[in-house]
Structure formats: structure tokens, C-alpha cells
XYZ file of C-alpha atoms in Angstrom:
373
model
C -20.517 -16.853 24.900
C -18.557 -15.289 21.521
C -21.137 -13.304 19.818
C -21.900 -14.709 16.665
C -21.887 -11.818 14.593
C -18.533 -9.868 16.110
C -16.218 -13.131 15.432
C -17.933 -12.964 12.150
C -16.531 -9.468 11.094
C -13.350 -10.350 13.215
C -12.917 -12.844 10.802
C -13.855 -10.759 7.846
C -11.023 -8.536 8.975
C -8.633 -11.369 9.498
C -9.103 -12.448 5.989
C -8.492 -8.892 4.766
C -5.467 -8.144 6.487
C -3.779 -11.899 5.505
C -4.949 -11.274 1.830
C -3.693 -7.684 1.557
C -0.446 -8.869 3.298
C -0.248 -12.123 1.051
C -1.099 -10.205 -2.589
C 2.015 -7.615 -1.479
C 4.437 -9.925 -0.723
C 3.352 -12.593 -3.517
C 4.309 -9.332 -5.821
C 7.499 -8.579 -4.610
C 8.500 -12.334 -4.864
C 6.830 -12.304 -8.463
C 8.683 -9.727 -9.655
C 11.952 -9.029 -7.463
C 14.681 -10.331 -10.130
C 16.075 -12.073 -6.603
C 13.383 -14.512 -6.657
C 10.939 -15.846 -9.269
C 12.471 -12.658 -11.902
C 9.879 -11.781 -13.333
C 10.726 -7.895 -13.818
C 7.382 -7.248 -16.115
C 5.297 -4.911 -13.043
C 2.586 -4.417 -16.179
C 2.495 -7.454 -17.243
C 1.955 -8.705 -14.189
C -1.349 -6.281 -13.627
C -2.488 -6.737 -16.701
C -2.980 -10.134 -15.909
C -4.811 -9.476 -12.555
C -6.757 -6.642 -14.833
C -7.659 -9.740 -16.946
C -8.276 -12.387 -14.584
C -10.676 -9.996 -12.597
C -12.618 -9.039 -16.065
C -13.523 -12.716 -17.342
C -14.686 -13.524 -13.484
C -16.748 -10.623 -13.616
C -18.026 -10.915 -17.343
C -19.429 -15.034 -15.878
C -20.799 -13.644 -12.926
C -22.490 -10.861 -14.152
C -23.438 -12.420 -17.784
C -23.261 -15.701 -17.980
C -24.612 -16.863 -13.810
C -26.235 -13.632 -13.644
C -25.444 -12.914 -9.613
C -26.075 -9.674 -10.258
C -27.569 -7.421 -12.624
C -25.601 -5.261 -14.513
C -26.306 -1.294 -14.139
C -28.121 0.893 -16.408
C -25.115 2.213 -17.806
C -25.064 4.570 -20.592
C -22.198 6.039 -23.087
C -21.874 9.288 -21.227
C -21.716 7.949 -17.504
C -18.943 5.516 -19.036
C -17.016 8.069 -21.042
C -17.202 10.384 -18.289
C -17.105 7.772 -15.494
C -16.003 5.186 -15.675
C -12.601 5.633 -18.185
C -11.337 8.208 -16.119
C -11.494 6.105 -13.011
C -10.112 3.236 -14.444
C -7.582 4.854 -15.751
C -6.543 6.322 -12.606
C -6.973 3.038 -10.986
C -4.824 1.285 -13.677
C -2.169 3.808 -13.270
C -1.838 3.360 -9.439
C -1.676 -0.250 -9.718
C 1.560 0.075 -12.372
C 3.969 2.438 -10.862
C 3.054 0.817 -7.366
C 4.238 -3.152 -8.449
C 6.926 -0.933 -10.729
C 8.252 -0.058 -7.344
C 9.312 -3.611 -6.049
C 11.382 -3.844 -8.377
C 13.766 -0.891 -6.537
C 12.890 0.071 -3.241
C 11.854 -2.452 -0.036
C 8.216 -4.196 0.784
C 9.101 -2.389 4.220
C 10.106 0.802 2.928
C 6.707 1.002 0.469
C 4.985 0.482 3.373
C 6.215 3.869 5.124
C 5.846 5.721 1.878
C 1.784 4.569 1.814
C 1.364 7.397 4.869
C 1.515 9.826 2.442
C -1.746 8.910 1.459
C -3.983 10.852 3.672
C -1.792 13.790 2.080
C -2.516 12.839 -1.026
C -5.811 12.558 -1.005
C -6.581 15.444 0.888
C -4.534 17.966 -1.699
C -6.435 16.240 -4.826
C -9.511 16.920 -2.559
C -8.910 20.407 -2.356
C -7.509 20.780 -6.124
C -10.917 19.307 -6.950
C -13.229 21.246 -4.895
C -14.524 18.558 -3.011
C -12.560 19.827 0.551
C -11.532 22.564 2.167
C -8.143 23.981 3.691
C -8.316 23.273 7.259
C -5.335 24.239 9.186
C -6.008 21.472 11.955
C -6.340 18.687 8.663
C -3.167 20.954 6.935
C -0.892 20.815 10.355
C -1.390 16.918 10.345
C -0.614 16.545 6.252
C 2.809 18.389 7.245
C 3.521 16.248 10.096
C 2.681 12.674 8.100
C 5.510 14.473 5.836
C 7.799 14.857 8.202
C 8.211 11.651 9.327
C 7.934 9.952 5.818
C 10.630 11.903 5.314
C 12.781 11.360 8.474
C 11.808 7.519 7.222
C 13.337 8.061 3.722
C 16.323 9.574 5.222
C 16.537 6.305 7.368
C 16.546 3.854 4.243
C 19.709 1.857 3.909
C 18.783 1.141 0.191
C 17.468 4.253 -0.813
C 16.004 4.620 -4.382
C 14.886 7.817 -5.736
C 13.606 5.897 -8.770
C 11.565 3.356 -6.617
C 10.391 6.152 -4.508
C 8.814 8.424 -7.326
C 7.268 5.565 -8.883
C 5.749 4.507 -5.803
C 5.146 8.458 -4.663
C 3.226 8.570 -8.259
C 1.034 5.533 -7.984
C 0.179 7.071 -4.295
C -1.310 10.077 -6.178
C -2.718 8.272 -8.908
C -4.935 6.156 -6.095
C -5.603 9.064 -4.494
C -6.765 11.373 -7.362
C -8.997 7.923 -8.619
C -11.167 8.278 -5.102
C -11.469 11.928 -5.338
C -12.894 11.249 -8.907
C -14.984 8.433 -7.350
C -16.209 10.616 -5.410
C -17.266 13.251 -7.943
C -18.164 11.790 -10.942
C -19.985 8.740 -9.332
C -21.816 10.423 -6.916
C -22.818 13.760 -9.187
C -24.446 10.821 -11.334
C -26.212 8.617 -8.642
C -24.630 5.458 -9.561
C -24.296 2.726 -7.085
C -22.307 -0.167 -7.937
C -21.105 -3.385 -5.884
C -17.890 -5.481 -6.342
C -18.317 -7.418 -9.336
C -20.270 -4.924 -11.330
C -17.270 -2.379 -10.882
C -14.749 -5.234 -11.390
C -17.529 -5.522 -14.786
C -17.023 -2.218 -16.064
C -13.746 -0.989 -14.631
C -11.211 -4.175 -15.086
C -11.695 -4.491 -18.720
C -11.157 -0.321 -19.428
C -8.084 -0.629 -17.270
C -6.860 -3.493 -19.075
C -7.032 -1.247 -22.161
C -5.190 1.319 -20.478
C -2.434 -1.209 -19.456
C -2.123 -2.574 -22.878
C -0.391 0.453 -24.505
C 2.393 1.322 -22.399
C 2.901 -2.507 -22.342
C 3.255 -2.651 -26.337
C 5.660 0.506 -25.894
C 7.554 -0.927 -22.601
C 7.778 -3.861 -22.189
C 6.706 -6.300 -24.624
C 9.774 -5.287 -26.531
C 12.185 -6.678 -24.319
C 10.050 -9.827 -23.504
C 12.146 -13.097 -24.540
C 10.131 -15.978 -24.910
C 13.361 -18.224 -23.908
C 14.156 -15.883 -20.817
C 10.693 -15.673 -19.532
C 10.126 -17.801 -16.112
C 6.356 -18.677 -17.441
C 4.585 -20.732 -14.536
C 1.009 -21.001 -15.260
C -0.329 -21.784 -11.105
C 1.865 -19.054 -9.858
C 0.606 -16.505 -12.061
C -3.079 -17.887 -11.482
C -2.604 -18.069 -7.686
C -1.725 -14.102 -8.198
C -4.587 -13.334 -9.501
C -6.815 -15.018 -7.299
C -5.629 -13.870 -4.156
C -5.627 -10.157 -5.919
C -9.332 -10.604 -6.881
C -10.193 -12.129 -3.356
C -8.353 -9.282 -1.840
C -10.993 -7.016 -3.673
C -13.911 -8.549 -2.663
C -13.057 -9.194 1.237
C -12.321 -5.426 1.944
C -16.366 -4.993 0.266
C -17.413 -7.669 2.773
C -15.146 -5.872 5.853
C -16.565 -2.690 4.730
C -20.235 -3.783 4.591
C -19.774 -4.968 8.253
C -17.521 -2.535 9.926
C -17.022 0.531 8.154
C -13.996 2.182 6.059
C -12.563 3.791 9.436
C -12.629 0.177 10.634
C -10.406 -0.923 7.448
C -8.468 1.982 8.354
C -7.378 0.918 11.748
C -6.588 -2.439 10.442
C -4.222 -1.314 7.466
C -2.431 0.305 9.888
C -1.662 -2.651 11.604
C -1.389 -4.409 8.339
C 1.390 -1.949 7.794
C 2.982 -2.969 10.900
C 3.098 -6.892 10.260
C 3.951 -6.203 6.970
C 7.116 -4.228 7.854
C 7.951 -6.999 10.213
C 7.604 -9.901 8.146
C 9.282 -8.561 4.833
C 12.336 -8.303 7.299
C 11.839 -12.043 7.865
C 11.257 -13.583 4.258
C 13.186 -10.906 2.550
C 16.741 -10.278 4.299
C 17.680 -6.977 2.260
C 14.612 -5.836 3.286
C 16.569 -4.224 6.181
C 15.539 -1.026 8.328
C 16.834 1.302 10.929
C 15.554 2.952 13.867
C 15.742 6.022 12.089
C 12.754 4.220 9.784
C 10.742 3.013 12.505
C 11.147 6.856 14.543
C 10.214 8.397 11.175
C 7.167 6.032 10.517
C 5.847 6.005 14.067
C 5.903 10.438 13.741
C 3.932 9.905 10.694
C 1.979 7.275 11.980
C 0.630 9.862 14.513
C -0.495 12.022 11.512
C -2.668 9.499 10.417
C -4.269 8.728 13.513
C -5.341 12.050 13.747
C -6.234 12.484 10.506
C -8.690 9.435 10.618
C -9.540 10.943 13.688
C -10.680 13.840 12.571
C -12.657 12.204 9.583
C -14.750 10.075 12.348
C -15.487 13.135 14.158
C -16.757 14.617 10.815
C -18.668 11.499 9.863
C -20.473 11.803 13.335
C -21.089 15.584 12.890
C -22.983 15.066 9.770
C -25.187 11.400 10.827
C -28.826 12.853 11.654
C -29.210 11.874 15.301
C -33.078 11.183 15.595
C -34.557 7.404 15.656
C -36.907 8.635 12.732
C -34.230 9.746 10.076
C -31.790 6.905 11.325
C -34.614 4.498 10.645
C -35.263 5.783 7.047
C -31.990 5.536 6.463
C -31.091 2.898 6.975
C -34.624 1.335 5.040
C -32.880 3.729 2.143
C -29.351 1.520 2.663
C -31.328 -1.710 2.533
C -33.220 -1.158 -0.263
C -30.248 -0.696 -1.897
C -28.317 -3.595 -0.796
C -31.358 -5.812 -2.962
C -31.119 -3.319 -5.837
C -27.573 -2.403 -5.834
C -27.310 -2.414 -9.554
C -29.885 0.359 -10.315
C -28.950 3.784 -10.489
C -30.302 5.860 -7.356
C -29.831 9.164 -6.711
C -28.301 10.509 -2.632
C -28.997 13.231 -1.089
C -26.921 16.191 0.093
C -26.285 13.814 3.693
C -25.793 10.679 2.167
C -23.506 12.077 -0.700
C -21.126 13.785 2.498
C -21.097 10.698 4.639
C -19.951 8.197 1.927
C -17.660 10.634 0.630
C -15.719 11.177 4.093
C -15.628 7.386 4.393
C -13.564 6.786 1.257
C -10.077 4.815 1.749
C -7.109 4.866 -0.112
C -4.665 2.142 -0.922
C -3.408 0.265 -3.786
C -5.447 -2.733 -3.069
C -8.076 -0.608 -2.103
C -11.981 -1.653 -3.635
C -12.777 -0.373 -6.947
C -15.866 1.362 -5.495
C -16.762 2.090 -1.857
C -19.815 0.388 -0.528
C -23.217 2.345 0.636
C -23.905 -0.768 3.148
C -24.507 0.344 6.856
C -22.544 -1.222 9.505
C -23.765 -4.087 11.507
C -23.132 -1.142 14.403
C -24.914 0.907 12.560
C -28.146 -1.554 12.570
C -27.379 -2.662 16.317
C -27.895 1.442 17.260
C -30.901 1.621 15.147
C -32.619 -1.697 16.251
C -31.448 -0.267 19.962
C -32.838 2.835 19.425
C -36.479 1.634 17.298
């Protein structure tokens, strides 16, 4: 008999990887002047930015699902603007990039991001430089570059746009990371869609009055009202299934499976878009810094395990601490020292990645502990 729960999560992580596969290659289509034309990359997440903001504002204010946090002027000036700035700015150059470099080819620039985020993690003070962490940051360089060097269509513009947003993600989690957790705040998916969507939207707004809204024809626009809607949607579902992957599995779990979202990605941009073409020198360079990765992630499990208490007694009040949060997960709470290093080693980084990382254990988690009581 299938467990109930497991093809549960397996389905959770099915969803993910079809939505985070789907939103990608919706953009490209979107905005590849080869297809619908629509060559306005903030524009186009600006309206996401905006579609995500009004859902949020109806959940949160006018259906009250949640209750919004106890938020006050400095945790938002100091907070929440820089983050969604960050955010907003990772979101731009990386849709800027399809208009000049490959869906495939994005893909095999996205390994840098374990480099990425573990230099603005050591710029910030919130890791250390470890040779075993350092010799696996030069080797997922290596083979993005030995990938690059592959690349029939190679665009340095593309890349640095792309190579920018990359950074931008990855300096938004380290800030996550510090600014959230120095001020206890807890927040689930459509409170941070609440307060973040809305500032980034802001943010968006003026280099689209200086960019592009000055070259934006009315009579040359390709306006369709259910494509652009459909965007959004499967943009904001995208958001909320990797909360609902996370809450089950874990972010090492969503991990494992953007890697082989990666992989089917690569594959099937080859298939709907033709120019989308790559060589074996891509695939060798990819796979070397593929192998980075894995070891990277592996070393951040082994860390994660190193710092979980390992008696049945602070498991168990643990994980009464995690569920007392899931029911008040709109309240400010502050961690201590162990909880504040095991959420902050579990923090993934992507452009579709969460606002916010969720605090909910994993259903392996509870199986261990109910084992275990």
C-alpha cells in the first residue's frame, strides 16, 4: 500500500518542479521577440509584483486567512525594503536575460549560486572561509565556465545580466537571514507576498519610468489580457508550492529537485525552443559544476545534522516550539542561538525561490520524533 503521506509530498514536489519549469519557459516565450515579443522583462515583473500584492492585500485584509504581523516602521525600513529590493532586483536582470542568452544556457549559469551565496555570506559575516566549502565554489566555477565556453550563442550582455540577478538573489537571502532573524520575525507566504510585493513593485516602478516606458508604443504593444494573467498566476502558485514542499520535505529536499528541474529544463527548451541549442562541451562543463553543488549541499546537510540536538527531550520541545508557530505564524517570536543556525543553513537560492523560508519541521522530522517519543 502507497503511503498516504509520501505520495502526498511526492506530489507537492511534482507540482513544484512543473510550476518552476512552466513560469521559466512561459517567460522566455513572453518575452523572446521570436515569439509573443514582448521585450518589456520589467514590465513583465512588475505585473507579477502586482498581481501577487492585490492577492495578498484580499487574503490578508479583506478574507483575513491570516493575520498580518506586528510590523513596525523600523523592522520595515530596515527589513523589509532592503529585501525587497534585493528581491526585485534579482527578478529584473534574470527575465532581462531571455531576452539574449538561452533558457538552457541560464540554467547552467544558476550553479553559480552556491558561489554566490556563500561569498555574500562571508562579506556579511554570517560564514566562514572554509577551504573544503572554498575548493567546491572554485570547482562550480570551473565548469560554469567550461559551459560558457561551450555556448554556441554566447552573450556577454545576457550573461552579466543574468550573473547580476544571481547575486542580487543571493545577497537578498543572506539579508534574510540577518535582518529577519536579528529581529525575530516569522512570516508565512502571503504575509511576505503582503509586505514584500508591494515595496518591490515600488522599486520596479522607477527604472521602468526611466527604461522602458519610454519606448512603449501603444500600437506596437502585443497586449493579451489571459496571457499576461495566466503569468502571473502560475508565478504566484510557483511561490506558494515551494512553502508547501518546504513545510513537508525540507530546503535540501527542494534542492535535490531543482537540480533535476535544471536537467528537464535544459532538455525541453531544446525541444520547444530550436535555437536553444547546446554542445557537449555545455553538458561536460555543467555536469563538473554539477558535482560542486552536490557537495556543497552535501556539506550543508552534514552541518544541519551537526547542529540538531540529538536527545528525545530537546527534539520534542522543538518541535512543540515549530508547532506553536505554525498556528501563530504571524506573531513575532524570538529563536534561539540553535534555531537561528539551523534555518539559516537551510536557506535556498533561486529566482523563483520563496520570499521567506519556512520554520515548519519536516513530516521526517515529526516521523523521528513520534518514533523516538
Amino acid at each position: 500500500m502507497i503511503n498516504t503521506s509520501h505520495a502526498l509530498t511526492y506530489l507537492y514536489l511534482l507540482i513544484y518542479i512543473l510550476l518552476s519549469s512552466g513560469v521559466i519557459l512561459y517567460n522566455k516565450w513572453v518575452l523572446s521577440p521570436k515569439y509573443f515579443n514582448f521585450p518589456f522583462p520589467i514590465t513583465l515583473t512588475m505585473v507579477h509584483m502586482g498581481f501577487s500584492g492585490v492577492v495578498a492585500f484580499f487574503l490578508v485584509r479583506v478574507f483575513k486567512v491570516v493575520t498580518p504581523v506586528k510590523m513596525t516602521f523600523e523592522i520595515y525600513a530596515t527589513c523589509v525594503i532592503p529585501i525587497s529590493a534585493f528581491f526585485a532586483s534579482s527578478l529584473w536582470f534574470g527575465n532581462t536575460a531571455y531576452l539574449h542568452i538561452s533558457v538552457a544556457f541560464i540554467q547552467m549559469l544558476k550553479a553559480l549560486m552556491p558561489v554566490a551565496t556563500f561569498v555574500m555570506a562571508v562579506v556579511c559575516g554570517t560564514d566562514k572561509l572554509r577551504c573544503d566549502v572554498f575548493l567546491n565554489m572554485v570547482l562550480v566555477s570551473v565548469g560554469v565556465v567550461v559551459s560558457s565556453y561551450g555556448e554556441i550563442h554566447f552573450n556577454i550582455i545576457g550573461t552579466l545580466y543574468q550573473v547580476t540577478g544571481i547575486f542580487a538573489e543571493a545577497l537578498r537571502l543572506v539579508l534574510t537571514q540577518v535582518l529577519l532573524q536579528k529581529k525575530g520575525l516569522t512570516l508565512n507566504p502571503i504575509t511576505s507576498l503582503y509586505y514584500i510585493a508591494p515595496c518591490s513593485f515600488v522599486f520596479l516602478f522607477i527604472p521602468w519610468y526611466m527604461l522602458e516606458q519610454p519606448h512603449m508604443d501603444p500600437s506596437r504593444i502585443q497586449f493579451n489580457f489571459w496571457i499576461f494573467f495566466s503569468n502571473a498566476v502560475c508565478a504566484l502558485a510557483l511561490n506558494f508550492s515551494i512553502f508547501l514542499v518546504i513545510g513537508r520535505t525540507g530546503a535540501v529536499t527542494i534542492r535535490v529537485a531543482g537540480v533535476l528541474k535544471d536537467w528537464i529544463l535544459i532538455a525541453l527548451s531544446t525541444v520547444i525552443f530550436p535555437e536553444s541549442a547546446i554542445t557537449g562541451l555545455n553538458i561536460i562543463g555543467y555536469a563538473i559544476a554539477l558535482c560542486g553543488v552536490v557537495m556543497y549541499n552535501y556539506l550543508k546537510v552534514k552541518d544541519v545534522r551537526a547542529t540538531q540536538p540529538a536527545s528525545p527531550d530537546r527534539m520534542s520541545e522543538r518541535v512543540a516550539k515549530d508547532w506553536k508557530l505554525e498556528k501563530k505564524s504571524s506573531d513575532i517570536y524570538v529563536p534561539n542561538d540553535d534555531d537561528g543556525k539551523n534555518r539559516g543553513t537551510e536557506m535556498i537560492g533561486d529566482e523563483e525561490a520563496p520570499l521567506m523560508q519556512s520554520s515548519r519541521l519536516s513530516h521526517i522530522g515529526r516521523t523521528q520524533v513520534n518514533n523516538q517519543n
